[in-house]
Amino acid sequence: MTSECPEFAATRGLHPVLSDRFSPLDFDAGSEVSDAEVDTLLDAARSAPSAGNSQPWSFVVARRDDAVHRRVLPYLASSSAGWAGRAGLLVVHLCHLFVEDTPDWPYSEFSHYDVGQAAAYMTVQALALGLSVRQFRAFDRDGLAREFDVPDHWEVATMSAYGIAGHGIGESLPGSRSRRSRADITWARAGVATTRE
């Protein structure tokens, strides 16, 4: 699979798992994510950095057609239910926000950032395993929190679908591979023109 984003194609040094990454619009419902692959993805999350090594994350792991998967499916939004339900694996990302019984005492003020890093580590590991990944937020967070007895000091944050893409990179949503320029994402950098200057 090759990248169709011209800037990525011309970028030297960007790893192919990153330059070729795309968010599938569908998954192959006949493919599976093995227990060993799930363990490797969780180990990738475990290896992610976090503020003070707080590791403010936990995951609901739902392999297609297992008991946990059947509990997750009803909470998918109509816009994601079709394609996400066909993925081999759904992972719900939970974020540890507050110390238990202290609603205004942050467990870590960086917990949202940290759970995002854990999700990114899982994504890169999945790509290295030959899986495709789509991160999304089209689901009922409150419903999932009730379903899995998530206490108030935790938050259901986002979800990722893993599996084999049901199409190639060229069938992505129009514009989904476009990226802002380096100058546009750089606030300040010595000797380099930015859009802020």
Short mmCIF file of C-alpha atoms in Angstrom, two decimals:
data_model
loop_
_atom_site.label_atom_id
_atom_site.label_comp_id
_atom_site.label_asym_id
_atom_site.label_seq_id
_atom_site.Cartn_x
_atom_site.Cartn_y
_atom_site.Cartn_z
CA MET A 1 0.00 0.00 0.00
CA THR A 2 1.45 3.38 -0.91
CA SER A 3 0.60 6.85 0.31
CA GLU A 4 -1.40 9.15 -1.92
CA CYS A 5 -0.62 12.28 0.08
CA PRO A 6 2.02 14.12 -2.01
CA GLU A 7 3.74 15.74 0.97
CA PHE A 8 3.99 12.39 2.76
CA ALA A 9 5.31 10.70 -0.38
CA ALA A 10 8.03 13.33 -0.68
CA THR A 11 8.96 13.31 3.02
CA ARG A 12 12.20 11.54 3.75
CA GLY A 13 12.44 9.61 6.96
CA LEU A 14 8.73 9.31 7.78
CA HIS A 15 8.09 5.67 8.62
CA PRO A 16 5.82 3.88 6.11
CA VAL A 17 3.38 2.79 8.84
CA LEU A 18 2.78 6.49 9.45
CA SER A 19 2.82 7.77 5.87
CA ASP A 20 0.50 4.96 4.69
CA ARG A 21 -1.93 5.20 7.62
CA PHE A 22 -5.55 5.99 6.78
CA SER A 23 -8.89 5.70 8.55
CA PRO A 24 -10.90 2.90 6.91
CA LEU A 25 -14.50 3.49 5.96
CA ASP A 26 -15.15 -0.24 6.34
CA PHE A 27 -13.54 -3.41 7.66
CA ASP A 28 -13.34 -6.97 6.36
CA ALA A 29 -15.89 -8.78 8.52
CA GLY A 30 -14.15 -12.10 7.83
CA SER A 31 -10.84 -11.08 9.40
CA GLU A 32 -10.02 -11.51 13.05
CA VAL A 33 -7.73 -9.92 15.61
CA SER A 34 -6.12 -12.69 17.64
CA ASP A 35 -5.73 -12.81 21.41
CA ALA A 36 -1.97 -12.52 20.93
CA GLU A 37 -2.45 -9.37 18.83
CA VAL A 38 -4.76 -7.90 21.48
CA ASP A 39 -2.11 -8.59 24.13
CA THR A 40 0.52 -6.87 21.98
CA LEU A 41 -1.74 -3.82 21.54
CA LEU A 42 -2.29 -3.61 25.30
CA ASP A 43 1.45 -3.93 25.86
CA ALA A 44 1.95 -1.03 23.45
CA ALA A 45 -0.45 1.05 25.57
CA ARG A 46 1.40 0.02 28.72
CA SER A 47 4.65 1.28 27.23
CA ALA A 48 3.29 4.78 26.49
CA PRO A 49 4.70 7.69 28.50
CA SER A 50 2.53 9.50 31.04
CA ALA A 51 2.92 12.34 33.51
CA GLY A 52 4.65 11.03 36.61
CA ASN A 53 4.15 7.52 35.21
CA SER A 54 0.53 7.86 36.33
CA GLN A 55 -0.74 5.68 33.45
CA PRO A 56 -4.27 7.16 33.68
CA TRP A 57 -5.88 4.76 31.23
CA SER A 58 -7.89 1.58 31.05
CA PHE A 59 -9.62 -0.18 28.17
CA VAL A 60 -12.79 -2.09 27.36
CA VAL A 61 -11.60 -4.75 24.93
CA ALA A 62 -14.26 -6.17 22.61
CA ARG A 63 -13.34 -8.78 19.99
CA ARG A 64 -16.01 -9.19 17.31
CA ASP A 65 -18.84 -11.46 18.46
CA ASP A 66 -17.57 -11.99 22.01
CA ALA A 67 -19.64 -11.16 25.11
CA VAL A 68 -18.05 -7.73 25.62
CA HIS A 69 -18.50 -6.86 21.93
CA ARG A 70 -22.22 -7.63 22.20
CA ARG A 71 -22.43 -5.18 25.11
CA VAL A 72 -20.60 -2.42 23.21
CA LEU A 73 -22.50 -2.64 19.90
CA PRO A 74 -25.80 -1.11 21.10
CA TYR A 75 -23.99 2.11 22.05
CA LEU A 76 -22.49 2.79 18.63
CA ALA A 77 -24.05 5.74 16.80
CA SER A 78 -25.85 5.03 13.56
CA SER A 79 -23.00 6.71 11.67
CA SER A 80 -20.45 4.19 13.01
CA ALA A 81 -22.50 1.05 13.73
CA GLY A 82 -22.11 -0.50 10.28
CA TRP A 83 -18.38 -0.21 9.71
CA ALA A 84 -17.28 -0.40 13.37
CA GLY A 85 -19.35 -3.51 13.99
CA ARG A 86 -17.43 -5.31 11.25
CA ALA A 87 -14.01 -4.52 12.73
CA GLY A 88 -12.23 -7.43 14.36
CA LEU A 89 -11.71 -5.46 17.57
CA LEU A 90 -13.21 -2.45 19.30
CA VAL A 91 -11.32 -0.80 22.14
CA VAL A 92 -12.96 1.79 24.36
CA HIS A 93 -10.42 4.17 25.94
CA LEU A 94 -11.08 5.16 29.54
CA CYS A 95 -9.39 8.11 31.22
CA HIS A 96 -8.69 8.38 34.97
CA LEU A 97 -9.70 11.99 35.67
CA PHE A 98 -10.01 12.42 39.43
CA VAL A 99 -8.91 10.79 42.64
CA GLU A 100 -11.78 8.63 43.87
CA ASP A 101 -14.32 10.49 46.06
CA THR A 102 -12.66 13.86 45.33
CA PRO A 103 -14.48 15.29 42.29
CA ASP A 104 -12.28 18.39 42.08
CA TRP A 105 -8.89 16.78 42.78
CA PRO A 106 -7.32 15.75 39.46
CA TYR A 107 -5.74 12.32 39.35
CA SER A 108 -3.49 13.84 36.72
CA GLU A 109 -4.06 17.13 34.96
CA PHE A 110 -2.54 15.51 31.87
CA SER A 111 -4.75 12.41 31.80
CA HIS A 112 -6.51 13.30 28.52
CA TYR A 113 -3.17 13.87 26.83
CA ASP A 114 -1.80 10.64 28.29
CA VAL A 115 -4.69 8.42 27.23
CA GLY A 116 -4.30 9.91 23.76
CA GLN A 117 -0.66 8.83 23.76
CA ALA A 118 -1.65 5.32 24.81
CA ALA A 119 -4.17 5.19 21.95
CA ALA A 120 -1.50 6.44 19.53
CA TYR A 121 0.96 3.79 20.69
CA MET A 122 -1.71 1.13 20.15
CA THR A 123 -2.40 2.55 16.69
CA VAL A 124 1.24 2.46 15.60
CA GLN A 125 1.64 -1.07 16.98
CA ALA A 126 -1.49 -2.19 15.12
CA LEU A 127 -0.13 -0.75 11.87
CA ALA A 128 3.13 -2.62 12.46
CA LEU A 129 1.07 -5.83 12.86
CA GLY A 130 -0.59 -5.20 9.49
CA LEU A 131 -3.90 -4.06 10.97
CA SER A 132 -5.83 -0.93 10.07
CA VAL A 133 -7.21 1.42 12.71
CA ARG A 134 -9.93 4.03 12.86
CA GLN A 135 -10.26 6.16 15.96
CA PHE A 136 -13.71 7.63 16.52
CA ARG A 137 -16.14 9.26 18.92
CA ALA A 138 -19.51 8.33 17.33
CA PHE A 139 -20.97 6.41 20.28
CA ASP A 140 -22.94 6.95 23.48
CA ARG A 141 -20.29 7.67 26.11
CA ASP A 142 -22.76 7.90 28.99
CA GLY A 143 -24.43 4.67 27.94
CA LEU A 144 -21.13 2.80 27.82
CA ALA A 145 -20.17 4.23 31.22
CA ARG A 146 -23.39 2.83 32.70
CA GLU A 147 -23.04 -0.49 30.88
CA PHE A 148 -19.54 -1.09 32.25
CA ASP A 149 -20.04 0.54 35.68
CA VAL A 150 -17.46 3.25 35.03
CA PRO A 151 -17.28 5.37 38.20
CA ASP A 152 -17.50 9.16 38.11
CA HIS A 153 -13.78 9.67 38.61
CA TRP A 154 -13.17 7.88 35.28
CA GLU A 155 -14.35 9.01 31.85
CA VAL A 156 -15.19 7.11 28.68
CA ALA A 157 -13.06 9.08 26.24
CA THR A 158 -12.84 7.63 22.72
CA MET A 159 -12.88 4.35 20.82
CA SER A 160 -10.74 2.65 18.19
CA ALA A 161 -11.68 -0.03 15.67
CA TYR A 162 -9.00 -2.49 14.55
CA GLY A 163 -8.96 -5.02 11.76
CA ILE A 164 -8.27 -5.45 8.07
CA ALA A 165 -9.53 -2.52 6.00
CA GLY A 166 -12.34 -3.41 3.63
CA HIS A 167 -10.84 -1.14 0.94
CA GLY A 168 -7.60 0.48 -0.13
CA ILE A 169 -6.16 3.85 0.75
CA GLY A 170 -7.49 5.37 -2.47
CA GLU A 171 -11.08 4.82 -1.33
CA SER A 172 -10.75 7.00 1.78
CA LEU A 173 -13.05 9.95 2.29
CA PRO A 174 -12.21 12.85 -0.05
CA GLY A 175 -9.78 15.14 1.71
CA SER A 176 -9.13 12.73 4.57
CA ARG A 177 -5.47 12.34 3.57
CA SER A 178 -4.79 16.07 3.21
CA ARG A 179 -2.64 17.60 5.93
CA ARG A 180 -1.82 21.14 6.96
CA SER A 181 1.65 22.25 5.92
CA ARG A 182 4.64 22.23 8.27
CA ALA A 183 4.59 26.05 8.26
CA ASP A 184 0.94 26.03 9.26
CA ILE A 185 1.46 23.71 12.25
CA THR A 186 4.62 25.42 13.46
CA TRP A 187 3.95 28.24 15.91
CA ALA A 188 7.59 29.29 16.16
CA ARG A 189 10.87 27.85 14.84
CA ALA A 190 14.20 29.62 14.45
CA GLY A 191 15.16 30.28 10.85
CA VAL A 192 11.92 28.91 9.39
CA ALA A 193 8.98 30.94 8.14
CA THR A 194 5.67 30.06 9.81
CA THR A 195 2.11 31.19 9.23
CA ARG A 196 2.32 33.14 12.53
CA GLU A 197 5.06 35.44 11.20
#
